[in-house]
Each structure stands twice: as C-alpha cells, then as structure tokens.
Amino acid sequence: MSSNPANLWVLLGLGLAGILIITKRLKKAVREDFGAFVAKLQLLPPPQPAPPKAPHPLTGLTFAVSDIFDIEGYVTGFGHPDWAKTHDAASRTSSVVSALVEGGATCIGKTVVDELAYSINGENKHYGTPTNPAVPARVPGGSSSGAAVAVAANLVDFSLGVDTIGGVRLPAAFCGIIGFRPSYGIIPQVGNLPISASLDAVGWFAKDPSVMRRVGHMLLQLPFGVQRNPRQIIIADDCFQLLKIPVDRISQVVIKSAEKIFGRQFLKHENLEDIFLSKVPSLKQLHDKKMNGAVRTSSMRSLANIMQVLHRYEFRCNYAEWVNVEKPNLDHSISAQINENLEIQQSEIDIYKSIRNEMRAAINSLLKDDGILVIPTTACLPPKLGAKELLSEDYQISLFSLLSIATLSGCCQVTIPLGLYDKCPVSVSFIARHGGDRFLLDTMQSMYASLQEQADLYSKPKSLSNTDTRERSAEIAKEKGNQAFKNSQWQKAISQYTEAIKLNGNNATYYSNRAAAYLEFGSFLQAEADCAKAISLDKKNVKAYLRRGTAREMLGYYKEAIEDFQYALILEPNNRRAALSAERLRKVFP
C-alpha cells in the first residue's frame, strides 16, 4: 500500500510529460501553418516551353487563394461550414487562378476568409483566426486574412484575395506586407463568389515588390512597356489627420523618400475634403443635407457610410435568401446586419452611383496620367484579438473613411509596409487613377527600397542626426497645431506653430498654417507677415497667397489682395476660392 502514492506520482508525471509533448507538437503545427489554410492541394503549371522560347513568367513561384475562388473538384467554402455543406464542388477553376497556373506558378492551397467574406477583422470562429505573424496577439485583418498570413509567414510567394471594402488592403497593412487592389473591372471575376458586385476587385499579396509586379503584369495582361516615374506626388493632409499614431512616422517617410528619388518640386499637399466637396456635387448635396457641413472630414464619413450601405445592400441581394433558408450559425454582428431592416430607396442607390462616377472623375482629374495620391492605409494599429474596439462605430468609420476612397472611385491602390511602430506594422497607400495599374506598380517598385530605408531611420530615433531630430520635433508641434486649429483653439494653434518655427524656421508650411490661425484670431497684420515669409520660402505656396489675400482684404489693401488671389490662380487655374475672391473684389473695387 505504501508504494501506491509513489506510483500515482510517477503516473501523474508521465501524464504531464505527455501533455507537454502534445502541446509542443500542437504549437509547432500552429507555427508552421499559422492557421492560414482550410485545404492543401496542388495545381501544377504546364511544362516549360522549349528554347529559344522564354520560360513562363511566374516560374518557381507558389501561391494560395482565398476560399472564395473556385477550384475544380473542391467546394468553395466561403468561410462557413454550412455554406460548404449546402453547395457542390466547383466544376471549373476560377479564370484568375487558371491564368496564374498557366503562367508558371504552383497553387498549394485555399486559405481562410472571414465568415461569408463579410467582415474586415480577420476573425473566424469556425475555422479559427489565422495568426498574424507580425504581431500574434492582434487580428490579421480581413476578409482575406488567411491569404495575407500565408504570405507574411513565408508559406507562399504570393496569394489571392478579394477586396470589397478593404479585404486585401487592410490585412496587408496589419500583417506588414504589400497588398494591391486593382482598378475596378479590370480583372475578370469569373469563378469567384461575388460579395458586393459593384465594389469587388480581385487583389493580391506579396512580400517582394518584384513578385508583386510580376503577378500584376500577368493578371492585368500588360504588354511590355517602358517604366514611368510620377511627375506629381500628392500628400492628402486631411487623411493623415485621421491617424492615431504620430503623423510624421508615415508622412515624413514618404516625403523624404520622394525628395531623394524625384526631387522636392514634385511634392504637393492637398485636402481631399475640399476636392470632393468641390468636384463631387452629388456628395456635397448629400453631405449638406445629412451633415449640414458642420464637421471637418464629415464628407469622408459620408463616403464611409455610403460604402457600408452599398456593401450591405448588395450582399443581402445575393445571400439573404440562403441565410433565411439554411439559418447558418453566423457571428452575431454579421447576422444582425443581414437581418437589419435596411430602409433604402432606389433613388438613394442612384445617388450613390452618381457619387462613385463623380469621385472617379475627380481623382482622375487630380492625378491625371502621372500623379500619385498618398494616404494612410488605416488610421490605427491592428487591434488585439477579441477587442471590443473591433465592433465600435468609431473604429469602423476611421477605417472606412480611408478605405472608401479607392473602393468607391474604382481607382487602384497599393499598400506598402513601413516597418513597425509600437511593435506593430504600419503602412502607407499609393493611389493612381482608374486604369493606371501599371504606373502604380512601377512606382511602388521604384520607391520600395527607399521607403524601407527611410522607415528604418524613423523607427530608430537614436540613429537620427540632431537636425533630423529637430525637424521631427517641429513636425510633431505642427501636427499639434493642426489638431488645435481643427478644434477651433486658435491661440493654442498659434503657440504650437510658433514652436515648430523655432525648431525649423525654413518651412513655409509652418508660417502659412500660423497665418491661418492668426486670421481666425483676427490678427490680420501678423497673418500678412507670416504669409509673406511663407512665400519668400516657397514661391508656389498657393495657400499662403490665398491667406495673405484674405488678410490684406480685411486690412483694406484691396488692390494687393486682388493681386494675391490672381497669382494663386496662375499657380492653380482651377482654384475656385481664388477665382471667386478675385472676381468679388474686382466688382467692388475695379
């Protein structure tokens, strides 16, 4: 009897050892797969052509596809086991997948998507949430979460997803890889499940910019052409104000990189809010009706709402009947949105379609054939797994305000990683006009190495020179001034801009911004002086001419004010504010 306790301890020890071994094996399996795949398979490319013909363009590359692309003989699971149970295996392979295999790449599996590819969080309670290799405690982003994780974990060279409301761009940003959403309608979608037909675009992920470009040339069926560099890089200042991390961590990386490669003269700053309200009349009417023009960036919020409504409306048209008949075990938030009483008239849908057409025309007019628009991909770092933040309206709106720009306009967008901030991936996005996909891919590849170099410098403050440190501090002070200005705190804004000028007195923007605050404060002489200084530093600073014109008008210097507004028109012939101000003053003071 005395040996029984000893035996029990031995058995218990063996049991614990067994559990530890099994746990280690399970962890190893998770580390190897990262939960990215729902099915492993193999689609092999055709034999290489005999010399002297060139080999297939994607030879040697492996890829995976989100489980919304058909592959012959496999059920397209759509992120939900009940969908897989109620649908037959595909009789044909998606045209996009076939084109990649014919091009020399090997498909090795299908990857996890969010339930019915509806969400953007990357979580799936049925198949498990793929582990974000860049930051495992945080969501990978969706809906093409598994495809992004497969690339980020080096399981494949590239992967396919569908980007409707951010399904490729967001997981690319959260996992720290490159993601591309092409121009709407440019890649056929035969053989993949529609989510929201007027918004869907086949997209792809990669880590290597050259792989990204090779895949793009294959999918877009681009003939050989000379690579073109941008002639204009436009920083969307108001979009960067949505960031919940220091603005300069992203914007200054792009600015320094662009200056190094192309020169300062190609850089320009714009507010998309102003452009959309002046160039998208249907949006302005809707914005004025619903928001009363009360809140800065409210038109961006309107775009976010429009995209959400279109996505939900078209998704319900496709799948509400299946949901009601099969009654699948859906995530509560998805079920609630599908079953919500969505009161929307056809006339409102028509207005949304008008807004999409006008947005595309506005962005095409802004960028033309050789312009790149720079925005943050996302306003925030990836949230923690299961965080309440994922379901909050503020979080959704902050994401969709940025993601809606390319989705609604149908323009192409590439997400580019810029290292880490607070141990989480950060990124920037470039947008080109609709149809400018080759140009955008070329720009991404030509700037990629420089962007990574600058991102590395900004992520290691100790390696910065004293001058760089002062410039960064000045930018931080400027951003604080911008926030104070946005909140109508004029004196605080003036104080912050003054601090920026003390740190870097050769930046025209700081003087111009302080002038704007002085105008609101009623200090017209100081505003005029600041604008004069800004113009002496930058002869093409349109905002400085406009603000000096306003200051001079308030001071009674009408002739000089007209001259300022006219010069602003020379620099920007389509500047409506300058034209109206000059015309108004000429009528009163001919």
XYZ file of C-alpha atoms in Angstrom:
590
model
C 0.000 0.000 0.000
C 2.893 2.325 0.746
C 4.017 2.173 -2.876
C 0.676 3.406 -4.240
C 1.325 7.146 -3.668
C 4.712 6.805 -5.365
C 3.129 5.020 -8.310
C 0.497 7.710 -8.580
C 3.153 10.411 -8.673
C 5.020 8.503 -11.414
C 1.844 8.131 -13.464
C 0.972 11.782 -12.930
C 4.468 12.815 -14.002
C 4.244 10.681 -17.152
C 0.825 12.148 -17.903
C 2.064 15.717 -17.551
C 5.073 14.926 -19.713
C 2.759 13.524 -22.368
C 0.581 16.615 -22.258
C 3.620 18.867 -22.630
C 4.876 16.875 -25.626
C 1.466 17.024 -27.313
C 1.184 20.752 -26.548
C 4.596 21.408 -28.059
C 3.643 19.445 -31.165
C 0.407 21.409 -31.490
C 2.258 24.700 -31.068
C 4.745 23.601 -33.696
C 1.893 22.774 -36.067
C 0.367 26.209 -35.464
C 3.699 27.908 -36.035
C 4.221 26.062 -39.302
C 0.740 26.734 -40.685
C -0.316 29.859 -38.709
C -3.925 28.703 -39.241
C -3.858 30.182 -42.734
C -5.188 27.230 -44.745
C -8.540 25.457 -44.952
C -7.338 22.990 -47.599
C -3.978 21.947 -49.024
C -3.855 20.991 -52.717
C -1.552 21.262 -55.694
C -2.200 22.795 -59.101
C 0.934 22.369 -61.196
C 1.858 24.613 -64.133
C 2.295 23.234 -67.650
C 5.756 22.138 -68.868
C 8.189 24.889 -69.783
C 8.312 25.778 -73.496
C 11.336 24.547 -75.384
C 14.178 27.042 -76.053
C 14.552 29.594 -77.520
C 11.134 30.492 -76.161
C 11.165 32.289 -72.797
C 10.091 30.351 -69.693
C 6.735 31.047 -68.079
C 6.801 34.448 -66.341
C 5.853 33.093 -62.891
C 8.066 30.003 -62.952
C 9.196 28.875 -59.500
C 6.561 30.850 -57.562
C 3.993 29.310 -55.223
C 0.679 30.849 -54.270
C -2.515 30.320 -52.289
C -6.057 31.541 -52.893
C -8.783 32.735 -50.545
C -11.630 30.261 -50.165
C -13.916 32.293 -52.396
C -12.142 31.296 -55.625
C -13.422 28.179 -57.371
C -11.026 25.286 -57.911
C -12.349 22.344 -59.882
C -13.234 19.395 -57.648
C -13.225 21.439 -54.411
C -16.154 23.064 -52.626
C -15.726 26.822 -52.316
C -16.300 27.197 -48.596
C -16.920 30.957 -48.274
C -15.610 30.953 -44.702
C -18.520 28.958 -43.300
C -19.026 25.175 -42.882
C -22.787 25.442 -43.537
C -22.078 27.005 -46.921
C -19.684 24.163 -47.737
C -22.302 21.581 -46.717
C -25.035 23.071 -48.913
C -23.011 23.577 -52.111
C -21.401 21.227 -54.600
C -17.777 21.089 -55.646
C -16.802 23.549 -58.363
C -16.949 22.234 -61.919
C -14.396 24.780 -63.164
C -11.392 26.627 -61.817
C -11.530 30.412 -61.492
C -10.180 32.175 -64.575
C -7.733 34.175 -62.434
C -6.334 31.068 -60.730
C -6.046 29.298 -64.093
C -4.172 32.254 -65.591
C -1.617 32.198 -62.759
C -1.062 28.447 -63.070
C -0.732 28.734 -66.842
C 1.777 31.498 -66.184
C 4.056 29.076 -64.338
C 3.030 29.407 -60.656
C 2.026 26.483 -58.429
C -1.105 26.774 -56.288
C -0.711 24.936 -52.972
C -3.943 25.594 -51.109
C -7.060 27.529 -50.155
C -6.951 29.974 -47.239
C -9.293 31.154 -44.502
C -11.651 34.068 -45.084
C -13.986 35.780 -42.637
C -17.492 34.314 -42.455
C -19.055 34.802 -45.899
C -16.114 37.185 -46.529
C -18.255 39.845 -44.868
C -16.078 41.304 -42.104
C -12.724 43.104 -42.173
C -11.380 41.856 -38.842
C -9.896 38.525 -39.954
C -11.567 36.502 -37.200
C -13.387 33.229 -37.967
C -14.967 31.216 -35.139
C -15.480 28.136 -37.353
C -12.011 27.626 -38.814
C -10.046 29.626 -36.280
C -8.500 33.052 -36.683
C -5.208 32.907 -38.624
C -2.261 34.031 -36.506
C -0.788 37.361 -37.538
C 2.962 36.553 -37.951
C 3.953 40.180 -37.422
C 2.120 40.555 -34.091
C 0.439 37.318 -32.934
C -1.686 38.902 -30.189
C -3.514 41.104 -32.711
C -6.000 40.486 -35.523
C -4.657 39.817 -39.029
C -7.397 41.863 -40.714
C -9.922 40.526 -43.211
C -11.705 39.390 -45.154
C -8.739 37.689 -46.906
C -6.969 37.009 -43.605
C -5.526 33.572 -44.422
C -4.109 34.738 -47.753
C -2.287 37.628 -46.065
C -0.979 35.410 -43.259
C 0.293 32.786 -45.746
C 2.464 35.448 -47.396
C 3.534 37.136 -44.143
C 4.607 33.723 -42.745
C 6.607 32.915 -45.908
C 4.383 29.920 -46.678
C 3.876 31.119 -50.277
C 5.394 33.737 -52.559
C 2.066 35.457 -53.205
C -1.654 34.939 -52.658
C -5.052 35.992 -53.966
C -7.938 37.672 -52.189
C -10.941 39.822 -52.995
C -11.017 43.437 -51.883
C -14.538 44.788 -51.455
C -14.351 47.229 -48.550
C -10.678 46.632 -47.732
C -10.360 42.834 -47.802
C -6.831 42.933 -49.256
C -5.529 46.364 -48.264
C -6.346 46.075 -44.557
C -4.809 42.618 -43.870
C -1.765 43.686 -45.880
C -1.400 46.690 -43.551
C -1.986 44.682 -40.374
C 0.407 41.855 -41.387
C 3.156 44.136 -42.730
C 3.163 43.043 -46.399
C 2.306 44.532 -49.794
C -1.323 44.428 -50.952
C -2.764 45.567 -54.283
C -6.339 46.478 -55.173
C -6.558 46.972 -58.959
C -8.838 49.331 -60.837
C -12.445 48.229 -60.658
C -13.493 45.930 -63.503
C -10.021 45.466 -64.941
C -9.607 41.822 -63.822
C -12.394 39.321 -64.666
C -14.157 37.739 -61.697
C -15.377 34.595 -63.417
C -15.214 31.741 -60.939
C -15.139 33.572 -57.627
C -18.071 34.236 -55.312
C -19.419 37.794 -55.534
C -19.636 39.740 -52.284
C -20.767 43.156 -53.464
C -20.586 43.167 -57.240
C -20.183 46.918 -57.745
C -17.318 47.082 -55.222
C -15.437 43.763 -55.613
C -11.932 43.658 -57.068
C -9.529 40.701 -57.230
C -6.390 41.645 -55.299
C -3.112 40.021 -54.341
C -0.446 39.983 -51.635
C 3.350 39.593 -51.731
C 6.403 40.465 -49.674
C 8.753 41.077 -52.592
C 7.895 44.125 -54.758
C 9.281 42.425 -57.880
C 6.986 39.420 -57.284
C 4.109 41.822 -56.744
C 4.829 43.466 -60.083
C 5.304 40.175 -61.968
C 1.965 38.879 -60.724
C 0.331 42.196 -61.592
C 1.637 42.137 -65.143
C 0.307 38.593 -65.509
C -3.154 39.299 -64.091
C -3.541 42.628 -65.848
C -2.235 41.107 -69.116
C 0.126 44.012 -69.611
C 2.400 44.064 -72.649
C 5.995 45.200 -72.330
C 6.285 48.932 -71.702
C 8.819 51.493 -70.514
C 8.632 52.157 -66.784
C 7.325 55.640 -65.946
C 8.077 57.713 -62.881
C 5.484 60.006 -61.266
C 5.554 63.686 -62.104
C 3.438 64.614 -59.090
C 3.134 63.080 -55.612
C 0.182 64.472 -53.661
C 0.050 64.126 -49.881
C -3.565 64.097 -48.634
C -3.022 66.155 -45.478
C -6.527 65.749 -44.063
C -6.345 61.969 -44.424
C -3.166 61.933 -42.345
C -5.005 63.893 -39.652
C -7.119 60.766 -39.079
C -4.060 58.833 -37.876
C -3.973 57.677 -34.269
C -0.167 57.449 -34.308
C 2.322 60.302 -34.937
C 1.689 61.586 -38.442
C 5.349 62.029 -39.306
C 6.003 58.321 -38.698
C 4.382 57.736 -42.090
C 4.159 61.047 -43.966
C 7.794 62.044 -43.452
C 8.994 58.630 -44.627
C 7.179 59.153 -47.927
C 8.246 62.793 -48.265
C 11.925 62.075 -47.594
C 11.879 59.109 -49.966
C 10.154 61.066 -52.748
C 12.546 64.001 -52.352
C 15.521 61.665 -52.547
C 14.330 59.913 -55.719
C 12.346 62.529 -57.640
C 13.062 65.903 -56.023
C 11.082 68.279 -53.827
C 9.420 70.002 -56.809
C 7.170 67.001 -57.465
C 5.635 67.065 -53.976
C 2.285 68.706 -53.352
C -0.186 68.840 -50.448
C -3.974 68.732 -50.814
C -7.083 68.255 -48.695
C -9.333 65.579 -50.196
C -12.256 67.029 -48.244
C -12.028 70.237 -50.290
C -11.573 68.364 -53.566
C -14.524 66.049 -53.022
C -16.852 68.843 -51.915
C -15.940 70.940 -54.960
C -15.648 68.183 -57.584
C -18.301 65.681 -56.467
C -21.589 67.639 -56.490
C -23.757 64.647 -55.537
C -21.628 64.103 -52.441
C -21.835 67.785 -51.487
C -25.621 67.704 -51.759
C -25.797 64.588 -49.600
C -23.193 65.964 -47.193
C -25.032 69.287 -46.766
C -28.363 67.520 -46.345
C -27.268 64.967 -43.744
C -24.349 66.684 -42.012
C -25.139 70.377 -42.517
C -21.442 70.871 -43.279
C -20.772 71.039 -39.550
C -17.783 68.754 -39.089
C -14.428 68.740 -40.815
C -13.926 65.413 -42.665
C -17.695 64.792 -42.458
C -17.777 64.181 -46.201
C -15.205 61.433 -45.619
C -17.566 59.976 -43.040
C -20.305 60.204 -45.656
C -18.151 58.171 -48.050
C -17.592 55.574 -45.328
C -21.340 55.312 -44.758
C -22.066 55.079 -48.484
C -19.597 52.227 -48.910
C -21.051 50.356 -45.932
C -24.620 50.734 -47.185
C -23.751 49.604 -50.731
C -21.796 46.650 -49.378
C -24.629 45.565 -47.091
C -27.355 46.183 -49.693
C -25.674 44.184 -52.469
C -24.557 41.407 -50.125
C -28.132 40.972 -48.917
C -29.390 40.843 -52.509
C -27.007 37.922 -53.124
C -27.242 35.913 -49.907
C -30.209 36.909 -47.704
C -32.335 34.108 -49.155
C -29.686 31.448 -48.369
C -29.290 32.812 -44.845
C -33.045 32.739 -44.246
C -33.479 29.207 -45.681
C -30.404 27.487 -44.210
C -30.261 29.548 -41.000
C -26.491 29.103 -40.596
C -24.728 29.673 -37.285
C -23.446 33.166 -38.097
C -21.461 35.565 -35.982
C -23.947 37.749 -34.117
C -22.780 41.056 -35.639
C -22.985 39.671 -39.192
C -26.408 38.125 -38.593
C -27.704 41.377 -37.122
C -26.572 43.387 -40.140
C -28.005 40.922 -42.657
C -31.370 40.837 -40.867
C -31.463 44.541 -40.095
C -34.317 46.464 -41.670
C -32.281 48.411 -44.211
C -34.605 51.163 -45.380
C -33.103 52.473 -48.582
C -34.831 53.756 -51.696
C -33.670 53.099 -55.240
C -33.314 56.854 -55.653
C -30.712 56.836 -52.874
C -28.823 53.969 -54.542
C -28.833 56.025 -57.753
C -27.309 58.976 -55.874
C -24.581 56.693 -54.523
C -23.799 55.515 -58.045
C -23.556 59.136 -59.188
C -21.132 59.824 -56.348
C -18.950 56.889 -57.454
C -18.793 58.169 -61.039
C -18.056 61.732 -59.929
C -15.379 60.555 -57.478
C -13.583 58.643 -60.213
C -13.669 61.696 -62.467
C -12.406 63.923 -59.627
C -9.464 61.662 -58.771
C -8.612 61.093 -62.427
C -8.629 64.863 -62.938
C -6.432 65.398 -59.879
C -3.866 62.715 -60.693
C -4.017 62.564 -64.494
C -1.627 60.006 -66.024
C 1.403 60.721 -63.870
C 0.181 61.543 -60.359
C 0.207 59.509 -57.147
C -2.086 60.225 -54.198
C -0.607 59.316 -50.791
C -2.871 58.368 -47.876
C -2.530 56.204 -44.745
C -3.890 52.698 -45.364
C -5.505 52.611 -41.945
C -5.910 55.118 -39.154
C -4.853 52.786 -36.358
C -2.661 49.877 -35.386
C -4.162 46.355 -35.568
C -6.451 45.810 -32.550
C -5.919 42.980 -30.095
C -7.730 39.696 -30.683
C -11.277 39.862 -29.365
C -11.038 43.574 -28.519
C -14.311 45.489 -28.111
C -12.771 48.124 -30.377
C -13.384 45.835 -33.373
C -17.146 46.338 -33.107
C -17.141 50.056 -32.279
C -18.577 52.530 -34.755
C -15.609 54.909 -34.353
C -13.179 52.146 -35.327
C -15.239 51.142 -38.358
C -15.651 54.730 -39.558
C -11.954 55.547 -39.074
C -11.064 52.563 -41.286
C -13.754 53.031 -43.905
C -13.134 56.776 -44.312
C -9.747 55.870 -45.825
C -10.648 52.561 -47.489
C -13.711 54.044 -49.222
C -11.651 56.370 -51.426
C -10.390 53.681 -53.813
C -13.381 51.370 -53.314
C -15.953 53.953 -54.374
C -13.878 55.669 -57.062
C -12.736 52.350 -58.531
C -9.140 53.643 -58.674
C -6.180 51.333 -57.996
C -4.375 51.324 -54.638
C -1.259 49.634 -53.289
C -0.488 49.162 -49.586
C 3.234 49.377 -48.738
C 4.671 48.355 -45.332
C 6.805 50.899 -43.468
C 8.242 48.852 -40.629
C 6.937 48.908 -37.075
C 5.563 51.451 -34.633
C 4.987 50.340 -31.032
C 5.885 46.806 -32.225
C 3.003 46.796 -34.738
C 3.149 47.090 -38.551
C 2.430 50.461 -40.139
C 1.924 51.189 -43.814
C 1.150 53.801 -46.416
C -1.006 53.594 -49.535
C -0.480 54.981 -53.014
C -3.481 55.573 -55.291
C -3.358 56.110 -59.061
C -6.156 56.974 -61.471
C -8.509 54.302 -62.757
C -6.567 52.300 -65.349
C -3.180 53.436 -64.014
C -2.342 49.999 -62.571
C 0.957 49.511 -64.429
C 2.087 53.000 -63.465
C 1.195 52.324 -59.821
C 3.064 49.001 -59.770
C 6.089 50.667 -61.357
C 6.041 53.485 -58.797
C 5.727 51.021 -55.931
C 8.752 49.068 -57.117
C 10.905 52.129 -57.839
C 10.230 53.646 -54.380
C 10.085 50.481 -52.270
C 13.757 50.222 -51.254
C 13.992 53.925 -50.413
C 10.769 53.777 -48.379
C 12.122 50.875 -46.338
C 15.394 52.741 -45.775
C 13.583 55.851 -44.535
C 11.177 53.779 -42.429
C 14.145 52.116 -40.760
C 15.625 55.514 -39.911
C 12.366 56.745 -38.408
C 11.877 53.575 -36.382
C 15.320 54.052 -34.776
C 15.353 57.602 -33.353
C 18.820 57.152 -31.800
C 20.375 56.909 -35.232
C 18.960 60.258 -36.322
C 21.125 63.344 -36.531
C 20.353 66.388 -34.386
C 18.941 68.181 -37.417
C 16.601 65.298 -38.216
C 15.502 65.201 -34.591
C 14.666 68.924 -34.634
C 12.747 68.501 -37.892
C 10.756 65.641 -36.432
C 10.006 67.636 -33.288
C 8.913 70.540 -35.466
C 6.555 68.251 -37.390
C 5.074 66.983 -34.142
C 4.493 70.558 -32.992
C 2.875 71.351 -36.340
C 0.525 68.376 -36.047
C -0.464 69.507 -32.558
C -1.157 72.922 -34.037
C -3.283 71.348 -36.766
C -5.307 69.469 -34.162
C -5.805 72.619 -32.106
C -6.856 74.501 -35.259
C -9.334 71.730 -36.082
C -10.795 72.157 -32.577
C -11.050 75.958 -33.043
C -8.394 76.559 -30.369
C -6.738 79.428 -32.234
C -4.355 80.615 -29.514
C -3.130 77.086 -28.838
C -2.656 76.528 -32.565
C -0.587 79.721 -32.847
C 1.549 78.594 -29.924
C 2.237 75.175 -31.468
C 3.043 76.614 -34.912
C 5.406 79.100 -33.229
C 7.173 76.190 -31.543
C 7.510 74.454 -34.921
C 9.028 77.623 -36.413
C 11.547 77.850 -33.551
C 12.677 74.305 -34.303
C 12.724 74.737 -38.084
C 12.400 78.275 -39.383
C 12.791 77.345 -43.052
C 9.483 75.554 -43.513
C 6.912 77.618 -45.417
C 4.011 75.441 -44.247
C 4.565 76.376 -40.604
C 4.274 80.099 -41.368
C 1.276 79.579 -43.646
C -0.514 77.488 -41.027
C 0.176 80.058 -38.315
C -1.209 82.714 -40.641
C -4.448 80.725 -40.924
C -4.726 80.666 -37.125
C -3.961 84.402 -36.930
C -6.771 85.053 -39.442
C -9.252 83.177 -37.269
C -7.935 85.060 -34.225
C -8.409 88.407 -36.008
C -4.683 89.275 -36.093
C -4.527 90.301 -39.746
C -1.168 92.104 -39.674
C 0.555 89.061 -38.180
C -1.201 86.839 -40.734
C 0.044 89.031 -43.597
C 3.608 88.945 -42.254
C 3.577 85.157 -41.869
C 2.270 84.699 -45.404
C 4.969 86.973 -46.780
C 7.575 84.841 -45.009
C 6.000 81.635 -46.326
C 6.023 82.990 -49.878
C 9.671 84.018 -49.568
C 10.466 80.388 -48.673
C 8.161 78.822 -51.247
C 7.088 80.905 -54.254
C 4.438 78.313 -55.182
C 2.661 78.158 -51.824
C -0.900 78.747 -53.037
C -2.388 78.682 -49.541
C -0.043 81.468 -48.454
C -1.214 83.686 -51.351
C -4.853 82.964 -50.535
C -4.378 83.707 -46.840
C -2.365 86.868 -47.493
C -5.083 87.988 -49.897
C -7.674 87.467 -47.173
C -5.556 89.334 -44.598
C -4.992 92.254 -46.987
C -8.690 92.413 -47.805
C -9.502 92.656 -44.093
C -6.851 95.383 -43.712
C -8.308 97.340 -46.620
C -5.439 96.669 -49.087
C -7.838 95.666 -51.848
C -5.528 96.079 -54.841
C -2.831 93.950 -53.207
C -5.453 91.382 -52.172
C -6.656 91.057 -55.778
C -3.047 90.570 -56.908
C -2.606 87.735 -54.399
C -5.772 85.978 -55.496
C -4.810 86.388 -59.156
C -1.357 84.941 -58.542
C -2.918 81.982 -56.750
C -4.984 81.446 -59.915
C -1.833 81.452 -62.041
C -0.422 78.674 -59.870
C -3.731 76.785 -59.726
C -6.025 77.861 -62.595
C -8.901 75.743 -61.225
C -8.760 77.120 -57.694
C -12.360 78.117 -57.118
C -11.742 80.083 -53.944
C -9.139 82.298 -55.627
C -11.372 82.886 -58.644
C -14.433 83.821 -56.573
C -12.442 86.096 -54.253
C -10.723 87.930 -57.100
C -13.966 88.365 -59.020
C -15.835 89.615 -55.950
C -13.181 92.227 -55.163
C -12.915 93.373 -58.786
C -16.651 94.067 -58.846
C -16.469 96.192 -55.696
C -13.047 97.758 -56.334
C -12.494 97.832 -60.135
